[in-house]
DNA sequence: TTGTAAGCGTTATCAG
DNA sequence: CTGATAACGCTTACAA
């Protein structure tokens, strides 16, 4: 039944030495095996249904063919896109991806890096959303340093400064461009729906919105900024809160699409029309939202590319010169949720 | 730099034998190591920043700690949910998931099973959508048989009959229940939007819809069945095709939510109101669609549970008694896209 | 309780 | 071009 066939078996069957069998089967560096012998080995291998043992190869070669990927929650569409990106470049290089989900627990994330180090993954991509948490960061930095010291390549997505290569999204550029675009459309009274206080991308986007509008002569009233969870319900709650404050707002900028969707639902439930009564924007450009009515103005973040870049960076064998940082660009997508209001705005 | 610390180093540092170090660190079967020594070993390990080498352990123990998962496309929400389910049970058992994406290519799927066999993954879950393709099935069956013969545990999601354990979704039950529910609501003239001809789940759902309605005295006119791609655009195209046929239809059953969404968009674009002019249903209950207006009646498929069941089945060590089949139930969710029409239906 | 030593399946070094 | 044989890092009988 579980008759494990090894390379020795193949060698014996083919009447050659173990070494020759090995060379014939994987055609290593010096692919010097007489064709006739090679054929005999291959035949024997086929006859015996031989399957190379990757763990043994990894041991002998001193390196595995797997790359680790730490995320928080695959069911999040942005995360899924990133995972797909990483898997794509990995299997273009004949590498396997070991996927680990930290479920939004910083400690788990760090532990997973250690687990992947034990697995001797040749590279690790840590791609969960980053938080403003110095102690967790220190721990993660240490774990990554250990991993790199042990010979692995590590890449963090979302923030530089963790001591290893990083891929960051140009959230500032995107938020800034969005603010300018909205201003050009005639919007003058922005409000911001943000995520949790520590959530880095959320912070960045929030701040960039505010700064940009401020620079355009529309300082964002602190009462126009509402934080909440980065969920549908969080967006709804924040929107209700904002509306309850009864401030003069002509556009609501949510720091991500899911939040925006929740906000939309809440507004609708309260009889506030989007975009007639208030315009709305998201961030990320989640594909599954394309049929939302009205279509959501947003900032596209190419999460698939982020994953691909991270993987490429991680797998780049060239001698490393300090921690590299790759920035992925974003793009403003103006849609129906923010119609041109410049006619009206002549005030 | 890459100063690989091995267990021997730890042993030497602690002044004990390799065996003792091993026992102290992993507390194997007979955890018989004097506390004092154990402490010394642990201290040494910590001082040296020792990390066990999982590949070496796998070799020595003869089994890895990884489970393989073959899917087609993680960016598909249903797939992502399933992946999350598998990852969840895997890391509850301290196992790692190796994720492989076959991108809807049957050949790739088979190859990935072989790759996972080389990795010596202790279990493999094949979870891409199944197709009605005998030759591909035979190849897959063979690959799985080889894998199992080599000592692995395999589970296929979506269809039994591939020679290994399976988890199947009760599509028939769901479709049937949906048909009955719609009939009870007064719908009498159903149309069906299907996926590609070979797509198994799509076939199953389509046939079950038709059969159920037929049994209820509303045979489904073949002209009311339109096939297409299982995509948003596919749904739109199929819907346009259906509408062009100008048949008397009071409800359109799409075989999945994405398709339904495309159908909705197409209908709307043509001025056909849902649900006033025609009702619409989906299948799967994709979470990201919760804000679609009108809310979509659908059949919930708990993809996360499917993943969990598959993983549990795959990791179940108990002696196997033939190929087991687990069925996961579905649930009809009636929502706004199929209002009660029984008042009108008195004809 | 601890140590010795034999694997685990490959690769790779180094002679023939 | 081919064949012994020593690693690779760990676990686990088997001894002591």
XYZ file of C-alpha atoms (C1' of nucleotides) in Angstrom:
726
model
C 0.000 0.000 0.000
C 2.111 2.852 1.294
C 5.073 1.459 -0.579
C 7.216 4.558 -0.644
C 9.437 4.368 -3.675
C 12.766 6.083 -3.198
C 15.461 7.115 -5.535
C 17.535 4.144 -4.408
C 14.810 1.848 -5.612
C 14.879 3.545 -8.970
C 18.653 3.326 -9.099
C 18.622 -0.363 -8.310
C 15.867 -1.028 -10.818
C 17.825 0.834 -13.468
C 21.050 -0.804 -12.483
C 22.874 2.446 -11.824
C 24.194 4.199 -8.777
C 22.147 6.465 -6.607
C 24.184 9.409 -7.809
C 23.487 8.695 -11.421
C 19.826 8.253 -10.789
C 19.726 11.589 -9.049
C 21.523 13.301 -11.895
C 19.374 11.661 -14.508
C 16.181 12.650 -12.838
C 16.821 16.232 -12.004
C 19.590 16.983 -14.485
C 21.508 18.977 -11.916
C 24.316 21.426 -12.515
C 26.590 19.174 -14.527
C 23.956 17.420 -16.547
C 26.424 14.788 -17.579
C 24.589 11.522 -17.894
C 24.828 9.382 -20.958
C 21.468 9.540 -22.759
C 21.135 5.793 -22.678
C 21.520 5.628 -18.931
C 19.287 8.591 -18.441
C 16.587 6.871 -20.399
C 16.979 3.706 -18.378
C 16.621 5.669 -15.161
C 13.617 7.578 -16.353
C 11.964 4.394 -17.458
C 12.616 2.760 -14.154
C 11.269 5.783 -12.339
C 8.113 5.715 -14.389
C 7.667 2.000 -13.942
C 8.034 2.328 -10.193
C 5.843 5.446 -10.085
C 8.634 7.249 -8.360
C 7.940 10.690 -6.922
C 10.841 12.795 -5.701
C 10.584 13.736 -2.060
C 10.691 17.504 -1.861
C 11.467 17.509 1.840
C 14.523 15.387 1.294
C 15.572 17.567 -1.586
C 15.131 20.606 0.558
C 17.341 19.098 3.215
C 20.032 18.125 0.810
C 19.954 21.335 -1.137
C 19.626 23.476 1.931
C 16.629 25.383 0.652
C 12.962 24.732 0.234
C 10.704 25.727 -2.606
C 8.132 27.408 -0.503
C 7.364 31.008 0.189
C 5.342 32.077 3.174
C 2.503 34.546 3.053
C 1.050 36.022 6.204
C -2.232 37.849 5.888
C -5.110 38.483 8.207
C -8.282 37.441 6.470
C -8.543 35.915 3.004
C -12.221 36.629 2.758
C -11.437 40.295 2.493
C -11.473 40.963 -1.261
C -8.375 43.154 -1.174
C -6.524 40.473 0.680
C -7.688 37.819 -1.732
C -6.407 39.857 -4.648
C -3.047 40.189 -2.982
C -2.891 36.485 -2.268
C -3.665 35.761 -5.884
C -0.835 38.044 -6.912
C 1.658 36.301 -4.687
C 0.529 32.850 -5.729
C 0.802 33.919 -9.341
C 4.444 34.891 -9.217
C 5.281 32.017 -6.921
C 4.071 29.367 -9.233
C 5.597 31.079 -12.199
C 8.829 30.282 -10.361
C 7.714 26.796 -9.413
C 7.432 27.701 -5.801
C 4.673 26.827 -3.387
C 2.896 29.351 -1.223
C 2.267 28.599 2.399
C -0.654 30.726 3.436
C -1.099 31.757 7.033
C -3.920 33.861 8.406
C -3.373 35.914 11.527
C -6.993 36.939 12.014
C -6.056 40.474 12.974
C -4.010 39.427 15.951
C -0.601 41.017 16.013
C 0.825 38.294 18.208
C -0.373 35.631 15.849
C 1.230 37.405 12.953
C 4.573 37.364 14.682
C 4.202 33.757 15.622
C 3.418 32.899 12.029
C 6.647 34.477 10.875
C 8.424 32.186 13.297
C 6.489 29.192 12.063
C 7.479 30.015 8.519
C 11.050 30.320 9.623
C 10.869 26.798 10.986
C 9.438 25.664 7.705
C 12.495 27.243 6.149
C 10.329 29.099 3.680
C 12.808 30.778 1.398
C 10.908 34.021 1.545
C 8.122 35.523 3.576
C 5.624 38.213 2.715
C 3.804 39.809 5.615
C 0.773 41.500 4.214
C -1.765 42.134 6.910
C -2.870 45.723 7.442
C -0.354 47.541 9.630
C -1.203 49.212 12.873
C 0.292 52.024 14.847
C 1.592 49.834 17.642
C 5.221 50.190 18.598
C 5.493 47.167 20.775
C 3.949 44.846 18.228
C 6.161 46.391 15.581
C 9.261 45.793 17.645
C 8.365 42.183 18.100
C 7.636 41.760 14.427
C 10.838 43.545 13.521
C 12.741 41.129 15.718
C 11.029 38.109 14.244
C 11.795 39.317 10.746
C 15.379 40.078 11.651
C 15.787 36.565 13.023
C 14.259 35.178 9.894
C 16.552 37.173 7.658
C 19.539 36.279 9.789
C 18.635 32.656 9.218
C 18.934 33.277 5.516
C 15.387 34.111 4.475
C 14.100 37.061 2.488
C 11.311 39.083 4.026
C 8.981 41.712 2.645
C 6.390 43.688 4.508
C 3.422 45.174 2.742
C 2.014 48.447 3.927
C 4.803 50.148 5.732
C 8.532 50.569 5.563
C 10.584 50.708 8.710
C 10.282 47.133 9.817
C 13.837 46.549 8.814
C 13.136 44.574 5.699
C 12.081 45.292 2.152
C 8.652 46.813 1.820
C 5.911 47.458 -0.662
C 3.793 50.437 0.161
C 0.685 51.777 -1.467
C 0.656 55.418 -2.377
C -2.300 56.195 -0.168
C -1.224 59.778 0.251
C -1.055 60.369 -3.455
C -4.417 58.737 -3.978
C -6.145 60.584 -1.185
C -4.599 63.805 -2.293
C -5.637 63.331 -5.882
C -9.128 62.399 -4.807
C -9.422 65.509 -2.689
C -8.295 67.665 -5.566
C -10.661 65.989 -7.968
C -13.563 66.498 -5.613
C -12.640 70.095 -5.084
C -12.549 70.587 -8.818
C -16.030 69.113 -9.012
C -17.216 71.782 -6.670
C -17.205 70.036 -3.332
C -16.308 72.300 -0.450
C -17.557 70.669 2.724
C -15.966 67.306 3.162
C -16.451 64.867 5.981
C -14.283 61.829 6.606
C -15.279 58.377 7.759
C -12.226 56.655 9.148
C -11.224 53.298 10.480
C -9.880 52.461 13.916
C -7.475 55.021 15.333
C -4.451 52.728 15.059
C -5.104 51.429 11.572
C -2.263 52.869 9.563
C -3.681 52.991 6.066
C -6.807 54.525 7.458
C -4.838 57.164 9.331
C -2.814 57.972 6.287
C -5.795 58.356 4.037
C -7.716 60.393 6.583
C -4.849 62.731 7.178
C -4.111 63.122 3.502
C -7.752 63.992 2.789
C -7.785 66.587 5.501
C -4.477 68.081 4.582
C -5.356 68.315 0.924
C -8.701 69.926 1.516
C -7.126 72.249 4.016
C -4.568 73.297 1.469
C -7.404 74.004 -0.922
C -9.009 76.371 1.522
C -11.546 73.955 2.951
C -10.197 72.955 6.329
C -11.920 69.853 7.572
C -13.875 70.535 10.723
C -12.890 67.956 13.398
C -16.579 67.369 13.928
C -16.654 66.132 10.368
C -14.338 63.251 11.079
C -15.845 60.078 12.485
C -13.867 56.962 13.263
C -15.211 53.446 13.377
C -14.568 49.865 12.502
C -13.433 49.032 9.009
C -16.552 47.068 8.325
C -19.873 47.511 6.669
C -21.512 48.014 10.023
C -18.727 50.349 11.089
C -19.390 52.492 8.064
C -23.092 52.548 8.764
C -22.567 53.501 12.366
C -20.122 56.235 11.498
C -22.457 57.612 8.872
C -25.364 57.710 11.286
C -23.178 59.455 13.780
C -22.108 61.983 11.200
C -25.638 62.652 10.042
C -26.787 62.998 13.612
C -24.374 65.866 14.013
C -26.289 67.725 11.337
C -23.295 69.443 9.852
C -23.251 71.013 6.442
C -21.479 68.340 4.466
C -21.509 67.972 0.721
C -19.231 64.957 0.360
C -18.317 62.064 2.612
C -14.956 60.403 2.105
C -14.817 56.902 3.497
C -11.355 55.435 3.924
C -12.355 52.258 2.212
C -15.053 50.832 -0.008
C -16.653 48.543 2.503
C -17.015 51.422 4.890
C -18.480 53.523 2.112
C -20.976 50.834 1.360
C -22.095 50.706 4.952
C -22.366 54.467 4.929
C -24.454 54.300 1.805
C -26.805 51.802 3.363
C -27.155 53.900 6.490
C -27.789 57.090 4.542
C -30.372 55.382 2.437
C -32.095 53.984 5.486
C -32.357 57.473 6.880
C -33.757 58.891 3.699
C -30.602 60.764 2.824
C -30.026 60.436 -0.881
C -26.642 59.758 -2.409
C -25.471 61.676 -4.324
C -28.307 64.214 -4.384
C -28.136 65.093 -0.708
C -24.560 64.131 -0.132
C -21.830 62.693 -2.309
C -19.779 59.686 -1.223
C -16.424 58.161 -2.007
C -14.598 54.981 -1.088
C -11.074 53.682 -1.407
C -9.647 50.450 -2.886
C -12.007 49.877 -5.794
C -13.236 46.519 -4.704
C -14.457 44.765 -7.799
C -17.507 43.231 -6.219
C -18.960 46.671 -5.726
C -19.291 47.521 -9.356
C -23.033 47.195 -9.366
C -23.682 49.344 -6.410
C -25.991 52.194 -7.246
C -24.859 54.874 -7.470
C -21.492 53.714 -8.662
C -18.878 54.651 -6.170
C -16.143 57.159 -6.805
C -13.041 55.663 -5.308
C -9.276 55.366 -5.423
C -8.146 52.219 -7.076
C -5.489 50.256 -5.227
C -4.100 47.441 -7.357
C -3.855 44.824 -4.640
C -2.937 42.132 -7.104
C 0.057 44.194 -8.200
C 0.973 44.789 -4.604
C 1.100 41.058 -4.085
C 3.084 40.520 -7.233
C 5.598 43.222 -6.327
C 5.998 41.876 -2.849
C 6.631 38.397 -4.150
C 9.071 39.579 -6.784
C 10.939 41.614 -4.224
C 11.035 38.679 -1.869
C 12.281 36.312 -4.525
C 14.797 38.637 -6.047
C 18.096 36.880 -5.486
C 20.363 39.764 -6.287
C 22.564 40.949 -3.456
C 20.527 43.226 -1.274
C 21.566 46.770 -0.633
C 19.740 47.866 2.466
C 15.990 47.695 2.775
C 14.287 48.430 -0.503
C 10.922 50.150 -0.690
C 8.601 49.799 -3.634
C 5.692 52.171 -3.994
C 2.579 51.104 -5.834
C 0.551 53.843 -7.422
C -3.123 54.477 -7.018
C -5.652 56.015 -9.329
C -8.714 58.149 -8.782
C -11.889 56.816 -10.348
C -14.648 59.378 -10.532
C -18.074 57.833 -10.802
C -21.705 58.576 -10.173
C -21.521 58.977 -6.427
C -19.762 62.324 -6.886
C -21.437 64.228 -9.710
C -20.124 67.567 -10.869
C -21.370 70.205 -8.505
C -19.364 73.117 -9.769
C -22.418 74.765 -11.266
C -24.140 74.849 -7.925
C -21.032 75.642 -6.028
C -20.764 79.175 -7.279
C -21.306 80.707 -3.914
C 25.340 36.100 9.196
C 23.570 33.011 8.018
C 24.860 31.176 11.033
C 22.436 28.273 10.995
C 22.096 27.020 14.533
C 21.351 23.335 14.744
C 20.203 21.099 17.491
C 23.725 19.780 17.840
C 24.909 23.255 18.651
C 22.291 23.504 21.315
C 23.236 20.106 22.684
C 26.887 20.998 22.867
C 26.131 24.343 24.452
C 23.973 22.656 27.040
C 26.463 19.878 27.566
C 24.036 17.100 26.738
C 23.634 14.630 23.948
C 21.780 15.342 20.752
C 19.068 12.932 21.781
C 18.487 14.658 25.058
C 18.342 18.019 23.405
C 15.798 16.693 20.978
C 13.666 15.236 23.714
C 13.896 18.338 25.833
C 12.850 20.595 23.042
C 9.950 18.732 21.593
C 8.985 16.596 24.563
C 8.353 13.620 22.334
C 6.528 10.425 23.197
C 8.432 9.489 26.327
C 8.919 12.951 27.727
C 11.555 11.655 30.052
C 14.064 14.408 30.586
C 15.113 15.538 33.995
C 13.707 19.028 34.580
C 17.128 20.391 35.315
C 18.565 19.181 32.040
C 15.521 20.268 30.155
C 15.940 23.740 31.526
C 19.572 23.792 30.551
C 18.717 22.773 27.022
C 15.954 25.300 26.705
C 18.222 28.010 27.981
C 20.915 27.083 25.547
C 18.415 27.016 22.724
C 17.178 30.441 23.620
C 20.678 31.834 23.982
C 21.627 30.488 20.587
C 18.319 31.595 19.035
C 17.778 28.060 17.884
C 14.909 27.349 15.517
C 13.951 23.761 14.797
C 14.166 22.853 11.146
C 10.759 21.620 10.103
C 12.051 20.017 6.928
C 14.518 17.944 8.874
C 11.832 17.014 11.356
C 9.574 16.031 8.521
C 12.256 13.792 7.105
C 13.024 12.169 10.372
C 9.424 11.716 11.368
C 8.307 10.712 7.935
C 5.498 13.214 7.739
C 5.198 16.912 7.160
C 2.924 19.386 8.856
C 1.478 20.804 5.717
C -1.805 20.299 4.000
C -2.295 21.145 0.372
C -5.235 23.097 -0.980
C -5.930 23.266 -4.681
C -8.428 25.863 -5.831
C -8.909 27.799 -9.002
C -9.150 31.446 -8.145
C -8.870 32.940 -4.670
C -10.375 36.216 -5.748
C -13.699 34.502 -6.133
C -15.490 35.212 -2.844
C -16.835 31.690 -2.477
C -13.388 30.311 -2.989
C -11.908 32.729 -0.500
C -14.433 31.644 2.098
C -13.523 28.037 1.528
C -9.828 28.801 1.802
C -10.434 30.590 5.063
C -12.270 27.542 6.341
C -9.442 25.204 5.471
C -6.800 27.497 6.902
C -8.843 27.790 10.059
C -8.933 24.106 10.843
C -5.383 23.625 9.666
C -3.908 26.053 12.049
C -6.085 24.853 14.839
C -4.093 21.651 14.340
C -0.798 23.466 13.954
C -0.587 22.607 10.319
C 0.391 24.836 7.446
C -1.653 25.254 4.307
C 0.026 25.202 0.944
C -2.239 27.044 -1.408
C -2.175 26.312 -5.104
C -4.304 27.986 -7.737
C -5.123 26.151 -10.935
C -6.694 29.093 -12.739
C -9.476 26.979 -14.165
C -7.150 24.685 -16.026
C -7.889 21.045 -15.413
C -4.371 19.991 -16.358
C -2.890 22.431 -13.914
C -5.100 21.101 -11.173
C -3.816 17.617 -11.733
C -0.247 18.779 -11.850
C -0.728 20.606 -8.583
C -1.867 17.430 -6.897
C 1.376 15.861 -8.037
C 3.363 18.816 -6.784
C 1.716 18.491 -3.422
C 2.524 14.835 -3.408
C 6.182 15.692 -3.874
C 5.914 18.136 -1.020
C 4.625 15.213 0.989
C 1.667 17.286 2.144
C -0.062 15.038 4.610
C -3.432 15.814 3.123
C -4.776 17.479 0.037
C -8.080 19.216 -0.577
C -9.055 19.764 -4.191
C -11.703 22.421 -4.241
C -12.010 23.943 -7.651
C -15.408 23.803 -9.346
C -15.865 20.426 -11.032
C -16.621 19.956 -14.683
C -18.299 17.287 -16.682
C -15.111 16.061 -18.333
C -14.379 12.376 -18.173
C -10.830 12.486 -19.390
C -9.797 15.197 -16.967
C -11.588 13.317 -14.216
C -9.732 10.135 -15.012
C -6.433 11.912 -14.852
C -7.329 13.553 -11.588
C -8.587 10.279 -10.191
C -5.267 8.699 -11.063
C -3.272 11.521 -9.510
C -5.311 11.277 -6.343
C -4.980 7.517 -6.256
C -1.216 7.841 -6.555
C -1.213 10.392 -3.813
C -3.276 8.229 -1.524
C -1.154 5.208 -2.347
C 1.836 7.224 -1.247
C 0.200 7.657 2.108
C -1.673 10.941 1.767
C -5.283 11.741 2.514
C -7.275 13.386 -0.227
C -10.635 15.108 -0.299
C -12.445 16.503 -3.290
C -15.006 19.231 -2.931
C -17.981 19.309 -5.232
C -18.386 15.805 -6.443
C -18.042 12.267 -5.238
C -16.761 9.567 -7.529
C -13.177 10.633 -7.807
C -12.171 7.726 -5.645
C -11.467 9.704 -2.511
C -13.441 11.313 0.255
C -15.684 14.136 -0.854
C -17.632 17.074 0.431
C -20.593 17.974 -1.691
C -22.998 20.840 -1.464
C -26.657 20.023 -1.474
C -27.345 22.006 -4.612
C -30.291 19.857 -5.505
C -31.945 20.406 -2.176
C -31.319 24.123 -2.354
C -32.542 24.514 -5.886
C -35.538 22.399 -5.137
C -36.411 24.346 -2.037
C -35.987 27.600 -3.888
C -38.286 26.453 -6.657
C -40.917 25.448 -4.151
C -40.608 28.697 -2.282
C -40.989 30.674 -5.477
C -43.951 28.640 -6.509
C -45.526 29.283 -3.157
C -44.969 32.992 -3.704
C -46.993 32.740 -6.859
C -44.345 32.462 -9.530
C -45.379 30.283 -12.427
C -43.185 31.187 -15.363
C -39.571 30.606 -14.489
C -36.548 31.113 -16.668
C -33.076 29.846 -15.861
C -29.733 31.516 -16.422
C -27.059 28.876 -16.398
C -23.307 28.624 -16.515
C -21.192 26.811 -19.068
C -22.591 23.507 -20.221
C -19.888 21.433 -18.520
C -19.909 23.226 -15.196
C -21.246 20.658 -12.797
C -22.754 22.761 -10.036
C -24.420 24.878 -12.644
C -25.859 21.835 -14.394
C -27.104 20.432 -11.146
C -28.798 23.609 -10.075
C -30.330 24.205 -13.491
C -31.699 20.711 -13.712
C -33.030 20.787 -10.191
C -34.830 24.063 -10.845
C -36.423 22.689 -13.962
C -37.362 19.410 -12.436
C -38.884 21.024 -9.382
C -40.928 23.497 -11.345
C -41.956 20.780 -13.704
C -43.173 18.694 -10.797
C -45.163 21.673 -9.647
C -46.946 21.865 -12.944
C -44.842 24.603 -14.484
C -42.584 22.847 -16.949
C -39.693 25.075 -17.898
C -39.796 25.940 -21.561
C -36.364 25.165 -23.111
C -36.480 28.625 -24.613
C -36.437 29.893 -21.058
C -33.031 28.428 -20.334
C -29.995 30.432 -21.365
C -26.447 29.331 -20.738
C -23.440 31.571 -20.453
C -20.234 32.247 -18.604
C -20.292 32.257 -14.839
C -19.364 35.885 -14.709
C -20.995 39.222 -14.316
C -20.792 39.817 -18.034
C -22.015 36.289 -18.686
C -25.079 37.008 -16.592
C -25.719 40.245 -18.398
C -25.407 38.631 -21.789
C -27.659 35.764 -20.868
C -30.239 38.136 -19.481
C -30.225 40.239 -22.617
C -30.617 37.096 -24.667
C -33.519 35.983 -22.544
C -35.266 39.324 -22.708
C -34.761 39.448 -26.460
C -36.750 36.274 -26.739
C -39.732 38.132 -25.297
C -41.101 35.188 -23.408
C -43.603 35.471 -20.609
C -41.330 35.099 -17.620
C -42.120 36.121 -14.082
C -38.959 34.981 -12.360
C -35.396 34.450 -13.478
C -33.276 31.943 -11.594
C -29.582 32.519 -12.020
C -27.335 29.631 -11.000
C -25.125 31.918 -8.980
C -25.079 35.349 -7.432
C -22.534 36.913 -9.714
C -24.535 35.847 -12.699
C -27.650 37.229 -11.070
C -25.927 40.512 -10.525
C -24.954 40.767 -14.145
C -28.504 39.895 -15.076
C -29.772 42.617 -12.802
C -27.486 45.177 -14.376
C -28.550 44.149 -17.871
C -32.228 44.246 -17.009
C -31.878 47.631 -15.450
C -30.001 48.935 -18.465
C -32.872 47.826 -20.664
C -35.472 49.442 -18.479
C -36.778 46.170 -17.142
C -37.500 46.606 -13.463
C -36.596 44.020 -10.855
C -38.708 42.816 -9.179
C -41.696 44.724 -10.603
C -41.339 43.443 -14.142
C -39.503 40.266 -13.358
C -38.241 38.679 -10.177
C -34.680 37.411 -9.844
C -32.765 34.932 -7.720
C -29.144 33.966 -7.266
C -27.277 31.148 -5.580
C -24.440 31.123 -3.021
C -25.314 34.169 -0.933
C -22.104 36.021 -1.539
C -21.678 38.379 1.357
C -20.437 41.285 -0.676
C -23.777 41.515 -2.375
C -25.728 42.408 0.678
C -26.246 45.997 -0.393
C -27.488 45.279 -3.831
C -30.887 46.761 -4.435
C -33.195 44.990 -4.510
C -31.780 42.483 -2.097
C -31.324 39.223 -3.811
C -33.251 36.099 -2.973
C -30.734 33.317 -3.052
C -29.678 29.940 -1.716
C -27.008 30.218 0.884
C -24.056 27.881 0.463
C -21.806 27.929 3.525
C -18.493 27.834 1.703
C -16.555 28.336 4.903
C -18.180 25.232 6.333
C -17.435 23.354 3.178
C -13.769 24.209 3.610
C -13.843 23.248 7.254
C -15.536 19.924 6.558
C -13.113 19.130 3.798
C -10.156 19.867 6.013
C -11.559 17.885 8.906
C -12.251 14.955 6.649
C -8.774 15.165 5.197
C -7.139 15.320 8.582
C -9.232 12.662 10.214
C -6.732 9.976 11.119
C -9.177 7.242 11.878
C -8.932 4.197 9.688
C -10.824 4.897 6.500
C -13.701 2.746 5.422
C -14.111 3.402 1.732
C -14.654 6.845 0.324
C -16.702 8.980 2.649
C -19.064 11.651 1.375
C -20.144 14.586 3.448
C -23.073 16.684 2.314
C -23.320 20.296 3.312
C -26.780 21.755 3.509
C -28.023 24.876 1.844
C -30.704 27.304 2.850
C -33.161 29.387 0.899
C -33.098 33.081 1.683
C -36.116 34.931 0.414
C -35.504 38.609 -0.036
C -36.801 41.618 -1.918
C -35.999 40.431 -5.407
C -38.857 37.928 -5.217
C -41.860 39.576 -3.573
C -45.005 37.656 -2.895
C -47.013 37.472 -6.055
C -49.668 35.054 -4.963
C -52.325 37.746 -4.914
C -51.779 38.449 -8.562
C -51.293 34.859 -9.476
C -54.893 33.924 -9.057
C -55.467 33.164 -12.685
C 17.081 9.162 32.651
C 20.651 9.718 29.115
C 23.694 8.553 25.331
C 24.962 6.089 20.912
C 24.010 5.384 16.514
C 21.118 4.188 12.712
C 18.296 5.962 9.642
C 14.984 9.473 6.675
C 15.688 10.524 0.851
C 18.476 13.603 -1.609
C 22.362 16.159 -3.247
C 27.080 16.978 -3.832
C 31.976 16.202 -3.321
C 35.515 13.672 -4.885
C 37.673 9.927 -6.642
C 37.810 6.509 -10.410
C 30.739 10.121 -17.410
C 29.817 7.255 -13.214
C 30.079 5.604 -8.523
C 31.061 5.661 -3.459
C 30.210 8.255 0.386
C 29.736 12.072 3.276
C 26.699 15.476 4.569
C 21.810 17.847 5.607
C 19.244 18.313 10.833
C 16.490 15.711 13.238
C 14.029 11.514 15.551
C 14.099 7.206 17.645
C 15.109 2.475 18.621
C 18.405 0.310 21.370
C 21.871 0.358 24.888
C 23.856 1.759 28.990
